[in-house]
CSV table of C-alpha atoms in Angstrom, one decimal:
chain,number,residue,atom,x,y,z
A,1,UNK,CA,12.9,-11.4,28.7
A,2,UNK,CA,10.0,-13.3,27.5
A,3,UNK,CA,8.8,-13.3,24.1
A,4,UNK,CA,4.9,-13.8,23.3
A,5,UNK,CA,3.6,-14.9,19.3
A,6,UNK,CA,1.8,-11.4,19.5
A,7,UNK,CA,5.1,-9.3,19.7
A,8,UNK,CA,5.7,-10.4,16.3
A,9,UNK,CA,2.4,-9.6,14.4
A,10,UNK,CA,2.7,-7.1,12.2
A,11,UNK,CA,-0.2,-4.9,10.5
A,12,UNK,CA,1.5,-4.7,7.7
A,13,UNK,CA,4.9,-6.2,5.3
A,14,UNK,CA,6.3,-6.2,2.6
A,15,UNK,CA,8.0,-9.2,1.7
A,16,UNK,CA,8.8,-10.3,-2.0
A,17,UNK,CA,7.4,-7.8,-3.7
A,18,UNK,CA,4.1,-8.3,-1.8
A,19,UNK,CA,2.4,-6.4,1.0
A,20,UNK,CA,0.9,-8.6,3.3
A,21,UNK,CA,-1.9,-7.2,5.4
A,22,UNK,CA,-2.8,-8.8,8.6
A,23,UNK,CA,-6.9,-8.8,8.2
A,24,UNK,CA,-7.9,-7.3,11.3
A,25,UNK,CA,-11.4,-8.3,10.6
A,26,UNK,CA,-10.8,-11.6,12.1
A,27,UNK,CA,-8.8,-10.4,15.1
A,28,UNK,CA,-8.6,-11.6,18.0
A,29,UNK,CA,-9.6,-15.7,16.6
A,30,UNK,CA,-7.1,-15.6,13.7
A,31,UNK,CA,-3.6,-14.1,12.4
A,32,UNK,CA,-4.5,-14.3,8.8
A,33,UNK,CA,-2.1,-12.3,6.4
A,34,UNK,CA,-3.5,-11.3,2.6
A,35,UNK,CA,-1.0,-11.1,0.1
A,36,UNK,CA,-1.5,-8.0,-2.2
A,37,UNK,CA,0.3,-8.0,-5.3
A,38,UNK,CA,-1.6,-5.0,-7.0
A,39,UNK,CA,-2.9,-1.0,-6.3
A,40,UNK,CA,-6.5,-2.7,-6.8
A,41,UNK,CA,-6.6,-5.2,-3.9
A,42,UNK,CA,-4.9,-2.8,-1.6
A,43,UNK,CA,-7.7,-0.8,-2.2
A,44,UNK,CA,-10.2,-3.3,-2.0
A,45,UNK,CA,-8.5,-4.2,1.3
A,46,UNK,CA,-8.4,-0.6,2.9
A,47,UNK,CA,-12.6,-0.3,1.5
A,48,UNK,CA,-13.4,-3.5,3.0
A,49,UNK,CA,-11.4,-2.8,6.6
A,50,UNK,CA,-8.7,-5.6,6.7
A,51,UNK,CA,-6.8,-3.0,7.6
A,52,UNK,CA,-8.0,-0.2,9.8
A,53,UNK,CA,-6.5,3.0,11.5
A,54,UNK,CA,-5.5,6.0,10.3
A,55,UNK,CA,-1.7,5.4,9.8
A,56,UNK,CA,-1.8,1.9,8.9
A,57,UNK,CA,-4.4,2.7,6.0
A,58,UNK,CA,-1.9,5.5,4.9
A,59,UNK,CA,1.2,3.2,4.9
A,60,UNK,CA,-0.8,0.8,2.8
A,61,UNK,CA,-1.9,3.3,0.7
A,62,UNK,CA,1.7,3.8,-0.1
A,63,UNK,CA,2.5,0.3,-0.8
A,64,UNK,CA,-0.2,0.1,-3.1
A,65,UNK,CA,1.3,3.4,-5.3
A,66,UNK,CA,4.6,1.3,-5.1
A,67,UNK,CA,2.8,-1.6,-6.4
A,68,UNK,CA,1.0,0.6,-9.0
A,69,UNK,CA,4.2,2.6,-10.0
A,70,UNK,CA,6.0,-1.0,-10.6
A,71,UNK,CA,3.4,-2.2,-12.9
A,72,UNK,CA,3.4,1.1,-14.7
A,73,UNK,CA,7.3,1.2,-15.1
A,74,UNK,CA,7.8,-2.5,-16.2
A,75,UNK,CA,4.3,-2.1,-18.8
A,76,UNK,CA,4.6,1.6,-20.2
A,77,UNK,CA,8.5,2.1,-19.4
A,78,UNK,CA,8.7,6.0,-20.3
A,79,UNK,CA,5.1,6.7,-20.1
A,80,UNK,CA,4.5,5.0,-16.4
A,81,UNK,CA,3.5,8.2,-14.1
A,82,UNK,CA,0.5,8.9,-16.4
A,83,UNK,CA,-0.5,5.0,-16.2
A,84,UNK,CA,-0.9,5.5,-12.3
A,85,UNK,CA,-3.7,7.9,-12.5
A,86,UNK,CA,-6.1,5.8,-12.2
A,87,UNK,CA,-5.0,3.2,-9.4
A,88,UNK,CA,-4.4,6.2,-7.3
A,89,UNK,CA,-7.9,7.3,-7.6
A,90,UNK,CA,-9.0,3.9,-6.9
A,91,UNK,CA,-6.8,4.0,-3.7
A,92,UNK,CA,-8.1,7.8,-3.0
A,93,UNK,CA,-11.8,6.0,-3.2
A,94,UNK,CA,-11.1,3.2,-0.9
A,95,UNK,CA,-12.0,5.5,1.9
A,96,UNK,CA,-12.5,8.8,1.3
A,97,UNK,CA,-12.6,10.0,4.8
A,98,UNK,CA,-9.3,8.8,6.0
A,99,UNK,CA,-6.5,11.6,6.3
A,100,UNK,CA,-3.9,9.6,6.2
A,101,UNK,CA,-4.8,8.0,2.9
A,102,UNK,CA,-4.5,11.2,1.5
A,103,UNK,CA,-1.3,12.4,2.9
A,104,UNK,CA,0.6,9.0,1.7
A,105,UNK,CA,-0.9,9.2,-1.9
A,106,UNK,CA,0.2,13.5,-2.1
A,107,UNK,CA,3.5,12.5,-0.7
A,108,UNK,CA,4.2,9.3,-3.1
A,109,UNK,CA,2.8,12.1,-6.1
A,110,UNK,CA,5.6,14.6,-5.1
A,111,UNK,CA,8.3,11.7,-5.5
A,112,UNK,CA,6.7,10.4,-8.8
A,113,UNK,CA,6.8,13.7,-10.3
A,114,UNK,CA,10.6,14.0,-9.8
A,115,UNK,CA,11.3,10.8,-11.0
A,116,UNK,CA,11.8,9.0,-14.5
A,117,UNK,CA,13.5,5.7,-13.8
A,118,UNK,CA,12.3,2.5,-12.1
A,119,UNK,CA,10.6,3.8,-8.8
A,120,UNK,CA,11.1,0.7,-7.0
A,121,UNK,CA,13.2,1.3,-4.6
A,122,UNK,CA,12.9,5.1,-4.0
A,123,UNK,CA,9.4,4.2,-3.5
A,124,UNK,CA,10.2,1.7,-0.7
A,125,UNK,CA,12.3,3.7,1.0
A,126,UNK,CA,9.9,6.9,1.4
């Protein structure tokens, strides 16, 4: 079987605590990855289209509440679901028509609410 470059591009990983987005804005020139490290530039990314369709703007969603929740935990320890209030409504604004955006960030709510230690890795696993 013969393997092409484009059977490995990805839309999305996460990779050392990092989503990497491929920016689909310069598709089909480039393969150009971002690396998002916080709730705010995964929303900046999903508002500004580096990523686009419905489930991969839900999926990143998601990675950016694990991002969020991370901060929170390691910065507010006991206090950390309230912290996320506000990267989630950034997220929630990024683009308020998309579904899927909404389903991820309920779903990732319904975990956080059950949980009170370090949501790393239940997070990454949902």
């Amino acid at each position: 079987m013969i393997s092409y470059d484009y059977d490995h591009v990805r839309a999305l990983v996460w990779r050392d605590d990092a989503l990497e987005l491929l920016d689909q804005r310069l598709l089909p020139k480039e393969t150009c990855y971002q690396r998002l490290t916080t709730a705010a530039e995964v929303a900046e990314a999903i508002r500004c289209m580096v990523v686009r369709g419905a489930p991969a703007i839900g999926i990143a969603a998601a990675y950016g509440v694990v991002l969020a929740a991370r901060a929170g935990y390691t910065g507010k320890g006991g206090r950390w679901q309230i912290s996320l209030e506000e990267d989630l409504d950034r997220l929630a604004a990024s683009r308020p028509t998309a579904i899927n955006l909404f389903w991820a960030l309920q779903r990732m709510k319904r975990i956080i609410a059950q949980m009170a230690d370090d949501p790393l890795e239940q997070l990454l696993n949902e």
